[in-house]
Short mmCIF file of C-alpha atoms and ligand atoms in Angstrom, two decimals:
data_model
loop_
_atom_site.label_atom_id
_atom_site.label_comp_id
_atom_site.label_asym_id
_atom_site.label_seq_id
_atom_site.Cartn_x
_atom_site.Cartn_y
_atom_site.Cartn_z
CA MET E 229 6.24 13.19 27.39
CA LEU E 230 7.43 12.11 23.98
CA THR E 231 4.33 10.03 23.40
CA ASN E 232 2.33 13.21 23.29
CA LEU E 233 3.62 15.73 20.80
CA SER E 234 0.94 18.27 21.63
CA PHE E 235 3.61 20.63 22.99
CA ILE E 236 4.50 21.38 19.40
CA LEU E 237 1.33 20.55 17.50
CA THR E 238 -2.31 21.52 17.75
CA SER E 239 -4.80 18.71 18.34
CA ASP E 240 -5.89 18.90 14.69
CA GLN E 241 -2.32 18.47 13.59
CA MET E 242 -1.93 15.59 16.03
CA LYS E 243 -4.76 13.72 14.33
CA LEU E 244 -2.85 13.84 11.04
CA LEU E 245 0.28 12.36 12.52
CA GLN E 246 1.09 8.77 11.87
CA ASN E 247 2.04 6.51 14.75
CA LEU E 248 5.37 4.77 15.11
CA GLY E 249 6.11 1.42 16.75
CA ILE E 250 9.72 0.35 17.30
CA LEU E 251 10.76 -3.27 17.74
CA ILE E 252 14.03 -4.01 19.56
CA SER E 253 15.90 -6.92 21.11
CA GLY E 254 18.90 -5.34 22.81
CA ARG E 255 21.02 -2.22 23.04
CA GLY E 256 18.52 0.09 21.38
CA SER E 257 20.96 2.75 20.15
CA ASN E 258 19.12 3.22 16.84
CA MET E 259 15.83 3.45 18.71
CA GLU E 260 17.39 6.10 20.95
CA ALA E 261 18.60 8.10 17.93
CA ILE E 262 15.10 7.96 16.42
CA LEU E 263 13.33 8.99 19.64
CA LYS E 264 15.77 11.86 20.22
CA ALA E 265 15.26 13.12 16.67
CA ILE E 266 11.49 13.07 17.26
CA LYS E 267 11.97 14.96 20.50
CA LYS E 268 13.98 17.58 18.62
CA GLN E 269 11.01 17.88 16.25
CA LYS E 270 12.96 16.55 13.29
CA ILE E 271 10.43 13.80 12.54
CA PRO E 272 6.68 14.50 12.51
CA ILE E 273 5.56 11.15 13.87
CA ASN E 274 4.10 9.97 17.14
CA PRO E 275 6.13 7.21 18.85
CA THR E 276 3.45 5.25 20.68
CA ILE E 277 5.16 1.99 21.60
CA VAL E 278 8.52 0.22 21.88
CA ILE E 279 8.28 -3.57 21.97
CA SER E 280 11.09 -5.95 22.88
CA ASN E 281 11.12 -9.72 22.51
CA LYS E 282 13.75 -9.86 25.29
CA PRO E 283 12.89 -8.79 28.84
CA ASN E 284 16.42 -7.58 29.60
CA ALA E 285 16.89 -5.45 26.48
CA ARG E 286 18.86 -2.34 27.45
CA GLY E 287 16.79 -0.26 25.04
CA LEU E 288 13.66 -0.70 27.20
CA LYS E 289 15.08 1.52 29.96
CA ILE E 290 16.18 4.13 27.43
CA ALA E 291 12.70 4.29 25.92
CA GLN E 292 11.13 4.62 29.36
CA ARG E 293 13.54 7.40 30.25
CA LEU E 294 12.49 9.18 27.08
CA GLY E 295 8.84 8.83 28.08
CA VAL E 296 7.76 6.20 25.56
CA LYS E 297 5.57 3.26 26.53
CA THR E 298 7.31 -0.12 26.44
CA LEU E 299 6.14 -3.69 26.26
CA VAL E 300 7.91 -7.04 26.46
CA ILE E 301 6.47 -9.81 24.34
CA GLU E 302 8.82 -12.70 24.92
CA SER E 303 9.57 -14.84 21.91
CA LYS E 304 11.39 -17.71 23.58
CA ASN E 305 8.30 -19.94 23.75
CA TYR E 306 7.39 -19.36 20.11
CA LYS E 307 10.02 -21.42 18.32
CA GLY E 308 8.49 -22.59 15.03
CA LYS E 309 5.36 -20.53 15.72
CA ARG E 310 6.33 -17.39 13.86
CA VAL E 311 2.85 -16.28 12.78
CA GLN E 312 1.41 -16.92 16.23
CA TYR E 313 4.09 -14.70 17.76
CA ASP E 314 3.72 -12.01 15.10
CA LYS E 315 -0.04 -11.88 15.75
CA LYS E 316 0.71 -10.95 19.36
CA ILE E 317 3.00 -8.16 18.20
CA ILE E 318 0.43 -6.93 15.66
CA SER E 319 -2.28 -6.87 18.28
CA ALA E 320 -0.06 -4.81 20.62
CA LEU E 321 0.83 -2.43 17.79
CA GLU E 322 -2.82 -1.98 16.88
CA GLN E 323 -3.80 -1.33 20.46
CA ASN E 324 -1.24 1.47 20.43
CA GLY E 325 -2.48 3.03 17.22
CA VAL E 326 0.14 1.53 14.92
CA THR E 327 -2.27 0.19 12.33
CA ALA E 328 -1.77 -0.84 8.72
CA LYS E 329 -3.46 2.44 7.73
CA ASN E 330 -1.89 4.83 10.19
CA GLY E 331 1.36 3.38 11.37
CA PHE E 332 4.97 2.70 10.63
CA ILE E 333 7.19 0.12 12.26
CA CYS E 334 10.95 0.38 12.69
CA LEU E 335 12.96 -2.74 13.28
CA ALA E 336 15.91 -1.52 15.34
CA GLY E 337 18.11 -4.46 16.20
CA PHE E 338 15.06 -6.76 16.39
CA MET E 339 16.71 -10.17 16.19
CA ARG E 340 13.83 -12.11 14.67
CA ILE E 341 12.76 -12.78 11.13
CA ILE E 342 9.23 -11.54 10.77
CA SER E 343 6.61 -13.58 8.93
CA PRO E 344 5.19 -12.89 5.44
CA TYR E 345 1.84 -12.52 7.25
CA PHE E 346 3.16 -9.54 9.22
CA ILE E 347 4.95 -8.03 6.21
CA ARG E 348 1.89 -8.28 3.93
CA LYS E 349 -0.34 -6.71 6.55
CA TYR E 350 1.93 -3.67 6.88
CA LYS E 351 3.03 -3.49 3.25
CA ASN E 352 5.75 -0.84 2.78
CA ARG E 353 5.26 0.31 6.34
CA ILE E 354 8.05 -1.66 7.98
CA LEU E 355 11.61 -0.32 7.90
CA ASN E 356 14.91 -1.87 8.89
CA ILE E 357 18.51 -0.73 9.25
CA HIS E 358 21.32 -3.01 8.16
CA PRO E 359 25.05 -2.46 8.83
CA ALA E 360 26.28 -2.89 5.24
CA LEU E 361 25.72 -1.42 1.83
CA LEU E 362 22.99 -3.74 0.62
CA PRO E 363 22.71 -5.81 -1.49
CA ALA E 364 26.24 -6.61 -0.26
CA TYR E 365 26.50 -8.62 2.92
CA PRO E 366 22.90 -9.30 3.96
CA GLY E 367 22.15 -11.39 7.06
CA LEU E 368 24.23 -11.74 10.21
CA ASP E 369 27.76 -10.41 10.85
CA ALA E 370 27.65 -7.92 7.99
CA GLN E 371 30.66 -5.94 9.26
CA LYS E 372 32.72 -9.13 9.61
CA GLN E 373 31.72 -10.18 6.10
CA ALA E 374 32.92 -6.82 4.73
CA ILE E 375 36.32 -7.16 6.41
CA GLN E 376 36.77 -10.82 5.45
CA ASN E 377 35.95 -9.98 1.84
CA GLY E 378 38.53 -7.20 1.75
CA ALA E 379 35.95 -4.51 0.97
CA LYS E 380 37.41 -0.98 0.84
CA VAL E 381 34.07 0.59 1.72
CA SER E 382 31.03 -0.61 3.60
CA GLY E 383 28.32 1.33 5.40
CA CYS E 384 24.68 1.04 6.30
CA THR E 385 21.30 0.86 4.60
CA VAL E 386 17.76 1.77 5.61
CA HIS E 387 15.30 -0.28 3.59
CA PHE E 388 11.68 -1.34 3.46
CA VAL E 389 11.18 -4.85 4.71
CA ASP E 390 10.02 -7.39 2.16
CA GLU E 391 9.78 -11.15 2.41
CA GLY E 392 13.48 -11.80 1.79
CA ILE E 393 16.44 -11.31 4.12
CA ASP E 394 17.51 -7.63 3.98
CA SER E 395 16.26 -7.49 0.40
CA GLY E 396 13.58 -4.77 0.37
CA PRO E 397 13.73 -1.47 -1.54
CA ILE E 398 16.58 0.77 -0.40
CA ILE E 399 15.63 4.15 1.11
CA LEU E 400 18.96 5.63 2.26
CA GLN E 401 22.57 4.52 2.49
CA ALA E 402 25.74 5.93 4.02
CA VAL E 403 29.25 4.89 3.05
CA VAL E 404 32.01 4.14 5.57
CA GLU E 405 35.63 3.51 4.61
CA VAL E 406 37.10 0.17 5.68
CA LYS E 407 40.58 0.95 7.01
CA ASN E 408 43.58 -1.39 6.78
CA ASN E 409 43.70 -1.94 10.52
CA ASP E 410 39.93 -2.20 11.07
CA THR E 411 38.56 -5.00 13.22
CA GLU E 412 34.90 -5.99 13.29
CA LYS E 413 34.57 -3.87 16.42
CA THR E 414 36.15 -0.67 15.08
CA LEU E 415 34.30 -0.86 11.77
CA SER E 416 30.97 -1.59 13.53
CA LYS E 417 31.46 1.48 15.72
CA ARG E 418 31.98 3.83 12.78
CA ILE E 419 29.09 2.29 10.86
CA LEU E 420 26.82 2.65 13.90
CA GLU E 421 27.49 6.40 14.02
CA LYS E 422 26.17 6.67 10.47
CA GLU E 423 23.19 4.44 11.28
CA HIS E 424 22.16 6.96 13.91
CA VAL E 425 22.08 9.65 11.24
CA ILE E 426 20.36 7.92 8.34
CA TYR E 427 17.67 6.00 10.23
CA PRO E 428 16.01 9.15 11.67
CA GLU E 429 16.50 10.87 8.31
CA ALA E 430 14.72 8.06 6.44
CA ILE E 431 11.77 8.09 8.85
CA SER E 432 11.59 11.84 8.50
CA VAL E 433 11.24 11.74 4.71
CA ILE E 434 8.61 9.02 5.00
CA ALA E 435 6.64 10.83 7.69
CA ARG E 436 6.69 13.96 5.53
CA LYS E 437 5.55 11.87 2.53
CA LYS E 438 8.60 13.01 0.56
CA ILE E 439 9.09 9.64 -1.02
CA ARG E 440 7.82 7.64 -4.01
CA LEU E 441 8.23 3.93 -4.38
CA SER E 442 8.13 2.51 -7.86
CA GLY E 443 9.03 -1.14 -8.15
CA ARG E 444 12.26 -1.50 -6.21
CA ARG E 445 13.28 2.13 -6.64
CA VAL E 446 12.72 4.73 -3.97
CA ARG E 447 12.73 8.30 -5.16
CA MET E 448 13.05 11.30 -2.84
CA LEU E 449 10.81 14.26 -3.62
CA ASN E 450 11.86 17.84 -3.03
C1 GRF O 798 22.68 -2.34 14.37
O1 GRF O 798 24.00 -2.57 13.97
C2 GRF O 798 21.75 -2.49 13.21
O2 GRF O 798 22.33 -2.16 11.99
C3 GRF O 798 21.44 -3.98 13.21
O3 GRF O 798 21.40 -4.33 14.57
C4 GRF O 798 22.18 -3.42 15.33
C5 GRF O 798 21.25 -2.85 16.37
O4 GRF O 798 21.90 -2.01 17.29
N1 GRF O 798 20.21 -4.25 12.51
P1 GRF O 798 21.06 -1.13 18.30
O5 GRF O 798 20.22 -2.10 19.12
O6 GRF O 798 20.21 -0.19 17.52
O7 GRF O 798 22.08 -0.44 19.13
#
């Protein structure tokens, strides 16, 4: 079982591990890349829960197959009640050990804006991946924006979540060339391959505490 890393760590070491919660809405390919990297012992973190706001998210089955507990907390009845919904998520995270003291949260294709309440509670403990080189092309359809703007390069960014849209401190980025004949689909595919590399890598440096945040700048330690 992935949820129990005791096959590689002693129980004392387990106590020192931080817990990871992953929030998804759909395909879950970034979540899968993260969980597989944990399984290969590349990230010292304990994935305790995957939560989806959509009951039919494909990622739920993948998480289950990888032995990670899943939960559906539907958001469709919470229009205009952002904090109320986020409190349900927070309570589920806490019940699974993902606390503001001992947890990290990865947004992995979670198609909801999270409230300042949630973000302040887990300050610098929520990460997101975005399919563009931020601060270029924040928000929806980032790959389409890059093509329409004639960008020669785009890529992806892992960043801390702050109260703006895709505006938090940048942790890692990867560059992808935009080719003359690229469509939104072909560019998205090549960017996604890089996402699957840098998201696990970013969580790994954070879990190993090899990172310093000063203002908006994230510095990697050796
Ligand atoms: C990815 O392109 C990611 O950059 C964006 O949403 C998409 C999620 O894909 N935030 P998946 O669910 O991880 O496959």
